[in-house]
Coordinates of C-alpha atoms in Angstrom, one line a residue:
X75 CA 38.6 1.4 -18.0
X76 CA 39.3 5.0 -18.7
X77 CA 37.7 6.2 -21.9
X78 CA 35.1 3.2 -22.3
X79 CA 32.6 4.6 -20.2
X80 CA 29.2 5.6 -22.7
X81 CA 26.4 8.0 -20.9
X82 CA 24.2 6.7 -23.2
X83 CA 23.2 3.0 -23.4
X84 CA 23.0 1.4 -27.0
X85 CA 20.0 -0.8 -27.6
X86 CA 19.0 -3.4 -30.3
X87 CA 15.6 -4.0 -30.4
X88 CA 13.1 -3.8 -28.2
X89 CA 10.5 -7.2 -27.0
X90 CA 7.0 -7.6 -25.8
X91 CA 7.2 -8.3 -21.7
X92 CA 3.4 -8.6 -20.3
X93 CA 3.2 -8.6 -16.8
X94 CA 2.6 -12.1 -15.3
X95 CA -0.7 -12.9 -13.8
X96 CA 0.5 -12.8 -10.4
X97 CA 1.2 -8.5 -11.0
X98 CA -2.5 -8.5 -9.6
X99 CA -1.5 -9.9 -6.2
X100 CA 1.4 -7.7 -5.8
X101 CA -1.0 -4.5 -6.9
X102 CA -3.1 -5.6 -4.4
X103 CA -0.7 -5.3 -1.4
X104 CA -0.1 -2.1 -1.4
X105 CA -0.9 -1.4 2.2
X106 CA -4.3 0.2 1.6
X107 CA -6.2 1.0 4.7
X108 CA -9.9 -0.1 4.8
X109 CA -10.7 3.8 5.4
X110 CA -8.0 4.7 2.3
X111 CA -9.6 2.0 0.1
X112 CA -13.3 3.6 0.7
X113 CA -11.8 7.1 -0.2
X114 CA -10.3 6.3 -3.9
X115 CA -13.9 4.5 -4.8
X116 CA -15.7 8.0 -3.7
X117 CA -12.9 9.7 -5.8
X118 CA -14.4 7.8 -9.0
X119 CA -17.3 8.5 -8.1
X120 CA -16.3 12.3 -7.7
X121 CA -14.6 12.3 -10.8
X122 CA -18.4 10.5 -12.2
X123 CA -20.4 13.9 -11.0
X124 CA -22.1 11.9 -8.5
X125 CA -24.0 14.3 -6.1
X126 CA -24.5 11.4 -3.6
X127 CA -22.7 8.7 -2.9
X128 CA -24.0 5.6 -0.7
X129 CA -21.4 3.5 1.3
X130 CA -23.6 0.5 2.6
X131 CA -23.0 -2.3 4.7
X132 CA -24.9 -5.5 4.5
X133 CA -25.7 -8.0 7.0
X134 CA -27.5 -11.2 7.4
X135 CA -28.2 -11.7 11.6
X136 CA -24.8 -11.4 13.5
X137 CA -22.9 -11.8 10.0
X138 CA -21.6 -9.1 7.4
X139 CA -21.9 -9.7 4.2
X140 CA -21.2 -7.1 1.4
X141 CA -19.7 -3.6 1.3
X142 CA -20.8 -1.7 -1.5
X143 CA -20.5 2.1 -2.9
X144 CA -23.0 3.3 -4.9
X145 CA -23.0 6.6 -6.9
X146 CA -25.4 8.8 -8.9
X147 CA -22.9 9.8 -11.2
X148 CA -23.2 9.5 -15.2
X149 CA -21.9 5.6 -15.3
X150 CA -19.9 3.8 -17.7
X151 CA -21.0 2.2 -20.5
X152 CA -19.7 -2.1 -21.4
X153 CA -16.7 -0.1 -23.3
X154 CA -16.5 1.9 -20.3
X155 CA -16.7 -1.1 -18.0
X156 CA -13.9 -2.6 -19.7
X157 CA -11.7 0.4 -19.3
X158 CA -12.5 0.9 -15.4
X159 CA -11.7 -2.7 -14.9
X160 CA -8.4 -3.0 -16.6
X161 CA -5.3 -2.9 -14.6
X162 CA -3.6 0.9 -15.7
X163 CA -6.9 1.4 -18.3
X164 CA -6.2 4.3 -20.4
X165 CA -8.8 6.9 -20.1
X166 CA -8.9 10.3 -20.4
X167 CA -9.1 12.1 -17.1
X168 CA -10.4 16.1 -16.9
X169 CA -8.6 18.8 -16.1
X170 CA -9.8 18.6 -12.3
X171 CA -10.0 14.9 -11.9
X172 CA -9.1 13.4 -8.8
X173 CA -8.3 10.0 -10.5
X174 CA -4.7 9.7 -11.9
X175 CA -3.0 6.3 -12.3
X176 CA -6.1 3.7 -13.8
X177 CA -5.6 1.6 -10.8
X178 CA -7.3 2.5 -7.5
X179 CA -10.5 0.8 -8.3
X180 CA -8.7 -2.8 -8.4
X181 CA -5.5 -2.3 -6.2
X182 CA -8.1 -0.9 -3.3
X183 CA -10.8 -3.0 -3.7
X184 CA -8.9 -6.3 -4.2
X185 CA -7.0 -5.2 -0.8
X186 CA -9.2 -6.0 1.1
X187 CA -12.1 -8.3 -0.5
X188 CA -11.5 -11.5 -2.9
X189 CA -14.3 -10.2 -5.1
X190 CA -15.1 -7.0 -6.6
X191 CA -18.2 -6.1 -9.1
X192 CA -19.2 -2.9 -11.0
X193 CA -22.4 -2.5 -12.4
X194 CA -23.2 0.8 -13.8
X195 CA -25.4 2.6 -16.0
X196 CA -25.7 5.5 -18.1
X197 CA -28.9 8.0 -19.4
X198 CA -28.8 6.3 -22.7
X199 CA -27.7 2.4 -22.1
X200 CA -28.9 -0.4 -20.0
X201 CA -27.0 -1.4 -17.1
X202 CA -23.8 -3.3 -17.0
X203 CA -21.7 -5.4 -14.6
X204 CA -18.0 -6.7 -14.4
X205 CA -16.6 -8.6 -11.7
X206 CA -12.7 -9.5 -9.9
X207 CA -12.4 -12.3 -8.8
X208 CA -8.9 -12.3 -7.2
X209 CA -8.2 -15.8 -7.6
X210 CA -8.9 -15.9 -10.7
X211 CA -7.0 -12.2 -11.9
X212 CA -3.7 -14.4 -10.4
X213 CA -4.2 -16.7 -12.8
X214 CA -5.0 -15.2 -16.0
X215 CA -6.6 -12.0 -15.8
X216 CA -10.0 -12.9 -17.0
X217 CA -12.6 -10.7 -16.0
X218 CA -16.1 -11.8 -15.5
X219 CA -19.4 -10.3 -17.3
X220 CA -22.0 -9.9 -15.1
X221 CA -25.4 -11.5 -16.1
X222 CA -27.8 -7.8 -17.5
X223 CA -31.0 -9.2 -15.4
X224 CA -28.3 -9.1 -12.6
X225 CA -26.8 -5.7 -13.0
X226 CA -30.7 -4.4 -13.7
X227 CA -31.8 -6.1 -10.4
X228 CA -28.7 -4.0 -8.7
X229 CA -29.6 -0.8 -9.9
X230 CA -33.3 -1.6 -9.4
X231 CA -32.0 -1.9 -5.8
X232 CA -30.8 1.3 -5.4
X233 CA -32.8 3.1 -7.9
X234 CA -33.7 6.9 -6.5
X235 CA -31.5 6.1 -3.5
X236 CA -28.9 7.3 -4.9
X237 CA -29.4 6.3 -8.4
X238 CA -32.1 8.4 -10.5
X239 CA -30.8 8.0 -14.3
X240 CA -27.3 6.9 -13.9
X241 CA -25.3 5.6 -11.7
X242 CA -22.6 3.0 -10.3
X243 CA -22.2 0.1 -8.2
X244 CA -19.3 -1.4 -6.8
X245 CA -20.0 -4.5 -4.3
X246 CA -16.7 -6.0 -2.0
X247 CA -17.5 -9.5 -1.1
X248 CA -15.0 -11.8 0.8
X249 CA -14.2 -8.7 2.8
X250 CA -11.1 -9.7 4.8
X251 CA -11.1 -7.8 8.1
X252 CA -15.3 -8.7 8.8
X253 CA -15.6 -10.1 11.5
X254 CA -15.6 -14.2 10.8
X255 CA -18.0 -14.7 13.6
X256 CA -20.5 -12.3 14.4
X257 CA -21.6 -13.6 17.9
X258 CA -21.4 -11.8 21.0
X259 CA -22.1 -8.6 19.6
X260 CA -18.9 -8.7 17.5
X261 CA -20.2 -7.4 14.7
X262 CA -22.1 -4.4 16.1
X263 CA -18.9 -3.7 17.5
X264 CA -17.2 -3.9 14.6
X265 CA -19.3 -1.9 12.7
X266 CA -19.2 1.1 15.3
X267 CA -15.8 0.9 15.4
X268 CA -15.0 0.9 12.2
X269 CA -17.8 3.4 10.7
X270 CA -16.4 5.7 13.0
X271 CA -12.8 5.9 11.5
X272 CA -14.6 5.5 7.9
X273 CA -16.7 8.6 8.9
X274 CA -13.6 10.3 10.0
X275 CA -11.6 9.8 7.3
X276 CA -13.9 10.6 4.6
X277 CA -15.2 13.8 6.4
X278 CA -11.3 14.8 6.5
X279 CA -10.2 14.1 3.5
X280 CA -13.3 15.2 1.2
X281 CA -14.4 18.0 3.4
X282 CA -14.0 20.7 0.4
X283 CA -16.5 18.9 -1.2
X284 CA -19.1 18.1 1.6
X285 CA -18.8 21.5 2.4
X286 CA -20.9 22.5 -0.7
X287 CA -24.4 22.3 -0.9
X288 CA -24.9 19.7 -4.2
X289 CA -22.5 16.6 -2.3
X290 CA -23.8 14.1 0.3
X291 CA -21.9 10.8 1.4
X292 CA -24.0 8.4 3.3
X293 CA -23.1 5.6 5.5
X294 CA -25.7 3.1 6.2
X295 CA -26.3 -0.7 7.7
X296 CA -29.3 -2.7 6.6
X297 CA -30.1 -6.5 6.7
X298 CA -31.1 -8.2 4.0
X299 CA -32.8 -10.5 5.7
X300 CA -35.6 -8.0 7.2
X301 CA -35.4 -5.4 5.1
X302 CA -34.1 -3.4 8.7
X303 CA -31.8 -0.6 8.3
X304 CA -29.8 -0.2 11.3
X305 CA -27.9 2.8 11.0
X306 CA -28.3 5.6 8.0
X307 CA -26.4 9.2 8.4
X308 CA -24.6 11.9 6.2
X309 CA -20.7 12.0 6.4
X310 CA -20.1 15.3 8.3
X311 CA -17.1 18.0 6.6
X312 CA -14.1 17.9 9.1
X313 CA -12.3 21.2 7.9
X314 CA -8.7 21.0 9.7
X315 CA -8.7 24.7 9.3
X316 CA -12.0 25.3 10.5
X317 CA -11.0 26.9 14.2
X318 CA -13.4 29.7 15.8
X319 CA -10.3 31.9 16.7
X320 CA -6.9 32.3 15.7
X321 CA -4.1 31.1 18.4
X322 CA -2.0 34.3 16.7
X323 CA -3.2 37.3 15.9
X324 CA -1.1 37.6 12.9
X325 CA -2.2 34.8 10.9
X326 CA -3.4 33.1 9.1
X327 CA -1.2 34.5 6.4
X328 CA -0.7 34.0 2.8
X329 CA 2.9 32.9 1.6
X330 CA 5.1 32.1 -1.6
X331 CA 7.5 29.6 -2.3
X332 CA 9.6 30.4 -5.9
X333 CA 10.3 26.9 -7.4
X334 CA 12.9 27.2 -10.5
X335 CA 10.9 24.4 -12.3
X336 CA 7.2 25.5 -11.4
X337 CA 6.8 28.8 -10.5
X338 CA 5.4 30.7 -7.5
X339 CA 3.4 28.5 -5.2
X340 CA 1.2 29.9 -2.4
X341 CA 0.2 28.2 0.8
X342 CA -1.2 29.3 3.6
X343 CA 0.0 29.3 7.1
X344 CA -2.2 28.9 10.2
X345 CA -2.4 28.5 14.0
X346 CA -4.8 27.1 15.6
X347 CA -5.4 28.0 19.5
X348 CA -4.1 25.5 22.3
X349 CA -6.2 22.4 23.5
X350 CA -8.7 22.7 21.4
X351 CA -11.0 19.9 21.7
X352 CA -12.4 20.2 18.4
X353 CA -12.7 17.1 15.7
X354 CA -11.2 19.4 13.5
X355 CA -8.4 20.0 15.3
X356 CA -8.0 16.0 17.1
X357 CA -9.0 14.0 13.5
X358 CA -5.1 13.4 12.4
X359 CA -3.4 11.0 14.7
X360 CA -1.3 12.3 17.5
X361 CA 0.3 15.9 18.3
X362 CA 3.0 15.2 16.5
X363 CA 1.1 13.7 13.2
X364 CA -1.1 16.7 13.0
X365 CA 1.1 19.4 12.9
X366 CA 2.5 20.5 9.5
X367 CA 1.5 20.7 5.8
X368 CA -2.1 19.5 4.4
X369 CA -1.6 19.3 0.7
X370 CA -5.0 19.4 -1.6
X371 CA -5.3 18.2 -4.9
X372 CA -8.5 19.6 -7.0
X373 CA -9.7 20.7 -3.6
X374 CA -9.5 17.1 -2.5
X375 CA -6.9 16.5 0.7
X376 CA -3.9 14.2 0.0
X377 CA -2.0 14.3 3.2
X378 CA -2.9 15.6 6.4
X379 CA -0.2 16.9 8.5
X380 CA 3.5 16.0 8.6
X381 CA 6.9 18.6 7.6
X382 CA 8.2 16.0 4.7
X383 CA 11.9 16.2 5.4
X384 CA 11.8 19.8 6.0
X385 CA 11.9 19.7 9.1
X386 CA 11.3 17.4 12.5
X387 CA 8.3 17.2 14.4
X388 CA 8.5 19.0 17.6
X389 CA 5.9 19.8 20.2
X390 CA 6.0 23.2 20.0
X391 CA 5.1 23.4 16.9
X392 CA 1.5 21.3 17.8
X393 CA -0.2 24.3 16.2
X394 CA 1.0 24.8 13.6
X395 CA -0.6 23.6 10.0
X396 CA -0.4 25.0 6.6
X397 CA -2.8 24.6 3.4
X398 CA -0.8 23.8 0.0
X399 CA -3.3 23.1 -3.5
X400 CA -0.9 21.5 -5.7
X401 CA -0.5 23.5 -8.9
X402 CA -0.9 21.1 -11.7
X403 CA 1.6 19.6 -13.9
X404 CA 3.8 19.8 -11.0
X405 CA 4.4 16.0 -10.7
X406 CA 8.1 16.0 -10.8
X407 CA 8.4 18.5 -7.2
X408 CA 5.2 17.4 -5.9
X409 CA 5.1 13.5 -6.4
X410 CA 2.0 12.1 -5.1
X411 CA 1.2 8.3 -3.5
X412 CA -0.6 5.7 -5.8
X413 CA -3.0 6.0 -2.4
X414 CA -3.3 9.8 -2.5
X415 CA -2.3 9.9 1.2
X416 CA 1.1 11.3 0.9
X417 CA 3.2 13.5 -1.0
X418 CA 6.9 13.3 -1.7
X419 CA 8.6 16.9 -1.8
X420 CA 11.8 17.1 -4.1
X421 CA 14.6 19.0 -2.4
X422 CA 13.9 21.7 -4.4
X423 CA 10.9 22.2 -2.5
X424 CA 12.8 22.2 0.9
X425 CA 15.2 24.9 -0.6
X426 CA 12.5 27.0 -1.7
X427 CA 10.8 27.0 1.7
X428 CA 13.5 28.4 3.7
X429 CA 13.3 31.6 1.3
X430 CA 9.5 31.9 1.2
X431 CA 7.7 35.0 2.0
X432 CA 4.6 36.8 2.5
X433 CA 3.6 40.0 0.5
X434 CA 5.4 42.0 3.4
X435 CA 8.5 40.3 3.1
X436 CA 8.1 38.0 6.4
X437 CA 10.0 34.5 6.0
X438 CA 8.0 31.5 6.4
X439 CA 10.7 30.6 9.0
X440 CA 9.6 33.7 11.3
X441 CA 5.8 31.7 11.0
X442 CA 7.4 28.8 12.3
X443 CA 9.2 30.9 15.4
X444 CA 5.4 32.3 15.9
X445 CA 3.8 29.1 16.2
X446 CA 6.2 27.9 18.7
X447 CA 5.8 31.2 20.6
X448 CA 1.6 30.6 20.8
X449 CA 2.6 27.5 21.9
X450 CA 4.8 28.3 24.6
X451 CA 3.0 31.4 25.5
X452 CA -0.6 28.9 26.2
X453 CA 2.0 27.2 28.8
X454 CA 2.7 30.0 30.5
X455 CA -1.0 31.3 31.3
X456 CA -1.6 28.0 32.9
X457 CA 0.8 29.5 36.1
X458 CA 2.9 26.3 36.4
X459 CA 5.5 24.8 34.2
X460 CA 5.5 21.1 34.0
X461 CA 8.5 19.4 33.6
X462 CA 9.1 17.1 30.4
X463 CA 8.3 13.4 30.8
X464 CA 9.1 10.6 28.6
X465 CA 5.8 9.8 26.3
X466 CA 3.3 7.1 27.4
X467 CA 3.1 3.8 24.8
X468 CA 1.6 1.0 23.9
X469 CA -1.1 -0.2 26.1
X470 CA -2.3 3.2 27.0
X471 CA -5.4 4.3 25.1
X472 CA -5.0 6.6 22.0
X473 CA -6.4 9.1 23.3
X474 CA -4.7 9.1 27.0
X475 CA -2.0 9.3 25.2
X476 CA -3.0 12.2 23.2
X477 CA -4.1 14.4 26.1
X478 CA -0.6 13.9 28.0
X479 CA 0.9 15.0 25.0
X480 CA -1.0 18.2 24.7
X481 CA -0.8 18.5 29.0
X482 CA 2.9 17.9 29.4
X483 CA 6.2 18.6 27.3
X484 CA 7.9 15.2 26.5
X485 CA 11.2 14.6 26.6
X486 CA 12.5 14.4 23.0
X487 CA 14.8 11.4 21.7
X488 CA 13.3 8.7 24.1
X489 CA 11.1 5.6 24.1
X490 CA 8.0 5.5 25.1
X491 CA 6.3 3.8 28.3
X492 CA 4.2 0.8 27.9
X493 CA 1.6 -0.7 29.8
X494 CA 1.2 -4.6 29.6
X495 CA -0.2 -7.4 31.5
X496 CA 2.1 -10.0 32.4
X497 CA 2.2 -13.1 34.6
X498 CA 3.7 -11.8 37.8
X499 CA 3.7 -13.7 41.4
X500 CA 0.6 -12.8 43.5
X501 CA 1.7 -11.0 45.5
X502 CA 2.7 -7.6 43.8
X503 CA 0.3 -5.8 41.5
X504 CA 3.2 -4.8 39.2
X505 CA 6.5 -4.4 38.0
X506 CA 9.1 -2.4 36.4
X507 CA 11.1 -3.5 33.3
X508 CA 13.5 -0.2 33.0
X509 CA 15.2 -1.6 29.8
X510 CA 12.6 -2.2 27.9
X511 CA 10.7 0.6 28.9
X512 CA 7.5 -1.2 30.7
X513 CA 5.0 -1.3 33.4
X514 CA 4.2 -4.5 34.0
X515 CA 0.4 -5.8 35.2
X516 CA -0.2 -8.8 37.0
X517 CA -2.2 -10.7 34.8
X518 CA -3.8 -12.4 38.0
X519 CA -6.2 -9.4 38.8
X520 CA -6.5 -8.5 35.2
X521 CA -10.2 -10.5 34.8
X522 CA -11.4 -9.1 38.3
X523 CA -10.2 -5.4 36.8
X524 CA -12.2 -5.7 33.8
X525 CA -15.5 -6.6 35.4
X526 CA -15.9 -9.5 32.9
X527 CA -14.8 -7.7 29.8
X528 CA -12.8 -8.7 27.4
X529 CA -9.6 -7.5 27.6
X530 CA -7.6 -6.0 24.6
X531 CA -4.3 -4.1 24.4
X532 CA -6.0 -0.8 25.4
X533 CA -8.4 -1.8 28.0
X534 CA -8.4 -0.9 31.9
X535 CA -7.9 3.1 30.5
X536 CA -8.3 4.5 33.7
X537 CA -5.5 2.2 35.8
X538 CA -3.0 2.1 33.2
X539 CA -3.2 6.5 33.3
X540 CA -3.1 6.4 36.8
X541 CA -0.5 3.6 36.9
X542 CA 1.5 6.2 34.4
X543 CA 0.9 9.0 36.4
X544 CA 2.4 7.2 39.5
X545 CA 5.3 5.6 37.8
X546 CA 6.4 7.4 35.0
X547 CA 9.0 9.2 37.0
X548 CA 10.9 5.9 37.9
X549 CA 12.0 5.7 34.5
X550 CA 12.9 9.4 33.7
X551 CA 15.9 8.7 36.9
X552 CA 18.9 7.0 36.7
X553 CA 18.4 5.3 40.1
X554 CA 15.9 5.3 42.5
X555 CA 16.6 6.4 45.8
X556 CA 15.2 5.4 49.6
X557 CA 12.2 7.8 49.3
X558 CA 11.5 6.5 45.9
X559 CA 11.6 2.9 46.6
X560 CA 9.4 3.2 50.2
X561 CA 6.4 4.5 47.9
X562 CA 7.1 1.8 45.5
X563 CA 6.9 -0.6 48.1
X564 CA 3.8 1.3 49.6
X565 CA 1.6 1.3 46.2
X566 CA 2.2 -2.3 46.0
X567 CA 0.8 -3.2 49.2
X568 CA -2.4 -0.7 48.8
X569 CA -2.7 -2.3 45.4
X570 CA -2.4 -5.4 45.7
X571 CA -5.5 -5.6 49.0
X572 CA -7.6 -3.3 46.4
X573 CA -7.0 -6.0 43.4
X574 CA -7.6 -8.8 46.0
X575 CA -10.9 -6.6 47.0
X576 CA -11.7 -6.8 43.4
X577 CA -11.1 -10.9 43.5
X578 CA -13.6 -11.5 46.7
X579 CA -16.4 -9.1 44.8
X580 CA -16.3 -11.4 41.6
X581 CA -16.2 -14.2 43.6
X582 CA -19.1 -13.2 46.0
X583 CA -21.2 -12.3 42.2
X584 CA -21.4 -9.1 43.3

C-alpha cells in the first residue's frame, strides 16, 4: 500500500539466541581441503612468531595414526587456551596478523579429524592442553582439559625440535581421508601422494615467508613404534613470480587502480615466458586456473590465479599474472574467504580496473592486449599453427591434459573429451559416444593393459593420450566421412590383435 512502506524497521527488544550445538557440525563443513586445513594451522603458528614449524605424520606399521603441527612460537597460556578453542574467540589480532575470523583452528581441524588437541606453552607457564572432540562439540560444546603430565610429555616430545622455550601442539586424530587399511603399500602411497600436494601448497601459498632466512616448515613421517623416521625435508618457496626472464620486454610493470572508497591500490603486472616447465610457473591447477590475479595478505598469498568477474579465462592470456597486497581495512572491496583461498572483488573493483594505469599513462587493458600478443607471438616461432581442438577430460591424466593445453589452442565454449573404460564386446578395443563426449575402453583388455596394476580413473596415461591424439578429431566434425570411417575401422583391428597380444603375455606369465 502506497505510503505504508517504512525504510527503517522498528524493533522492541532484543533476546538472547545461542547457537545450537549442532553450529559445530555445520562450521565444520565448510569444504576445507586437507592441504587448505594445514595452511590456516601454520597461519597461527605465523601469527605465534614461530621460526619453525613441524607438520608430522605418525604411523604404527602399514597404519597412520596422528597428524600434528607443532610450532616454536610464544604459546598460549590456560586463558589463552580457552580463547584459541572457542568457536569466534575474541582476541586481539596485530596489525600484520594473518588470523582474522577466531575460527580456522576448529572449522579446519574438525574437517577433517574427529579429534583435535592443543597443548602449548609459554617462557613463563607450564604447558597446557585442550581437546575437540567432535562428537561431543555437537552436543554441548564442552571442551576437554588435557591431563598437565600429558601436555608436559607432548612438549617433552618435541622439545628442541621445534620447541626450545615455547611452543604449540596441535594433534588431528580420527583423520578422515587416512587410509583405513594400510596394506599393500597403501599408505606409503598415500603419504607420497598427499605430502606432495601439502608440500606444494604450503610452498605456494607461504612462499614470502620461506623466502626469508629466520622461517622453516618441515614435513616429516616417523613410526612410533621404532622410533624410525621415514621421511624429514624443508618446505621449498614456490614464488609464482619467480621466472628467469621476462616473456615481454616491457614488464613487469607497476600499476594503479583509484577506488572511491579506498584509495590508490598498486599491483603489479607480469608475463611470464611460454612453456615454462617451471613449478613456479605449473603449481596452480590448469592453464586456465593459473592465469590472473594472486592477491597477498601481510605477504601471505590468498588466491592464486583466476580474473574474479573481470574478465573470462582465455588461453591467450596463459601468461599473464598480476601481484595485488591487499591494503588493509579494505574489507568491504576486498572481501576475503573464511579459508583465505579466495577473494571476492566488489564491482567497484572491476570499474576501477578498466581505468588503471601505470606512471606513463598505459591502461592496464593495453597489459592485457600484451600478454596475449607474447602469447600468440611464442606460437608463431614454432613455424606451424595448430588448429584448435576441443579440450581432453576426465580420464586423462592432469598433467596430459595440461601439456595439450599449453601445445594446442582449444576450442572455446565446448565440452571436454573423456576417456573411460567400459564393458564393450570383444571384439573392438573402443568406442565412440559423440553425445556425451567419450572414448570408450573395452574393459576386457583393461587388466592385461595395466600389467597387474590397479586401475584408477587416470591410469593407462600413455594409451588414453595416444587414444586422444587419434580420435579427438572425430568429435570436432559433424559427420564422419568414408576416409574417416576406413581408419576407424583400421585402428580397431590393429588394436584389438595388440590387446589380444597383451591377453596371451599375461596368460603365458610373461
Amino acid at each position: 500500500m502506497a505510503g505504508d512502506w517504512k525504510f527503517e524497521v522498528p524493533t522492541a527488544g532484543t533476546k538472547h539466541l545461542p547457537p545450537d550445538a549442532r553450529y559445530m557440525e555445520a562450521l565444520s563443513s565448510q569444504g576445507y581441503g586437507f592441504e587448505v586445513a594445514i595452511a590456516d594451522l601454520v597461519d597461527n603458528s605465523i601469527d605465534a612468531g614461530a621460526k619453525d614449524v613441524v607438520i608430522h605424520f605418525l604411523r604404527d606399521g602399514d597404519q597412520l595414526v596422528s597428524l600434528l603441527v607443532i610450532d616454536d612460537g610464544d604459546g598460549m597460556t590456560d586463558d589463552g587456551l580457552d580463547v584459541a578453542m572457542t568457536v569466534g574467540g575474541q582476541r586481539s589480532y596485530g596489525a600484520q596478523a594473518l588470523g582474522m575470523f577466531g575460527t580456522g583452528l576448529k572449522s579446519a581441524s574438525l574437517s577433517h579429524a574427529s579429534s583435535v588437541t592443543v597443548v602449548s606453552k609459554t617462557k613463563r607457564t607450564r604447558p597446557a592442553g585442550r581437546r575437540w572432540l567432535m562428537e561431543r562439540a555437537m552436543a554441548d560444546f564442552q571442551c576437554d582439559i588435557v591431563e598437565p603430565d600429558y601436555a608436559q610429555l607432548l612438549m617433552d616430545r618435541y622439545a628442541n625440535c621445534p620447541i626450545v622455550w615455547s611452543g604449540t601442539v596441535i594433534r588431528w586424530d580420527g583423520v578422515k581421508n587416512f587410509p583405513q587399511y594400510g596394506g599393500g603399500g597403501q599408505t606409503d602411497r598415500y603419504l607420497h601422494r598427499t605430502i606432495n600436494k601439502v608440500g606444494f601448497h604450503l610452498g605456494l601459498y607461504f612462499h614470502r615467508f620461506l623466502m626469508r632466512d629466520n622461517f622453516n616448515i618441515t614435513i616429516a613421517v616417523e613410526d612410533v613404534a621404532t622410533g624410525i623416521e621415514y621421511m624429514n625435508f624443508g618446505v621449498v618457496p614456490l614464488n609464482p613470480f619467480a621466472y628467469p626472464v621476462s616473456g615481454h620486454p616491457d614488464y613487469p610493470r607497476p600499476f594503479v587502480a583509484e577506488l572511491p572508497s579506498v584509495g590508490s591500490v598498486g599491483f603489479d603486472a607480469h608475463v611470464w615466458p611460454p612453456k615454462s616447465t617451471l613449478d613456479e610457473y605449473k603449481a596452480v591447477g590448469s592453464v586456465m586456473e593459473r592465469q590472473g590475479f594472486y592477491f597477498y595478505r601481510h605477504d601471505r598469498l590468498v588466491q592464486a590465479g583466476g580474473w574474479n568477474n573481470f574478465r573470462q579465462p582465455d588461453q591467450h592470456l596463459a601468461l599473464a599474472r598480476i601481484s595485488i597486497d591487499l591494503p588493509d581495512h579494505s574489507q568491504e572491496v576486498f572481501r576475503l574467504s573464511v579459508k583465505k583461498e579466495g577473494v571476492e572483488m566488489s564491482p567497484e573493483v572491476v570499474a576501477a580496473l578498466e581505468d588503471a594505469q601505470d606512471g606513463d599513462g598505459r591502461l592496464f587493458t593495453q597489459y592485457l592486449k600484451d600478454g596475449e600478443t607474447a602469447y600468440r607471438e611464442a606460437r608463431k616461432t614454432s613455424g606451424t599453427i595448430r588448429k584448435p581442438v576441443i579440450a581432453p577430460g576426465k580420464g586423462i591424466d592432469a598433467s596430459v591434459r595440461e601439456t595439450i593445453e599449453e601445445e594446442l589452442p582449444l576450442i572455446p565454449g565446448e565440452d571436454p573429451i573423456s576417456v573411460r573404460w567400459q564393458t564393450l564386446d570383444n571384439g573392438i578395443f573402443f568406442d565412440l559416444d559423440r553425445e556425451n563426449r567419450t572414448i570408450q575402453l573395452n574393459q576386457y583388455y583393461r587388466a592385461a593393459i595395466l600389467g597387474g596394476r590397479k586401475g584408477t580413473l587416470n591410469d593407462a596415461p600413455v594409451l588414453k593420450s595416444l587414444m586422444y591424439l587419434l580420435l579427438h578429431q572425430i568429435f570436432e566434425k559433424e559427420y564422419s566421412g568414408k576416409r574417416e570411417k576406413d581408419n576407424l575401422q583400421l585402428w580397431q583391428s590393429v588394436l584389438v590383435s595388440a590387446a589380444r597380444a597383451e591377453l596371451e603375455r599375461v596368460a603365458d606369465g610373461e
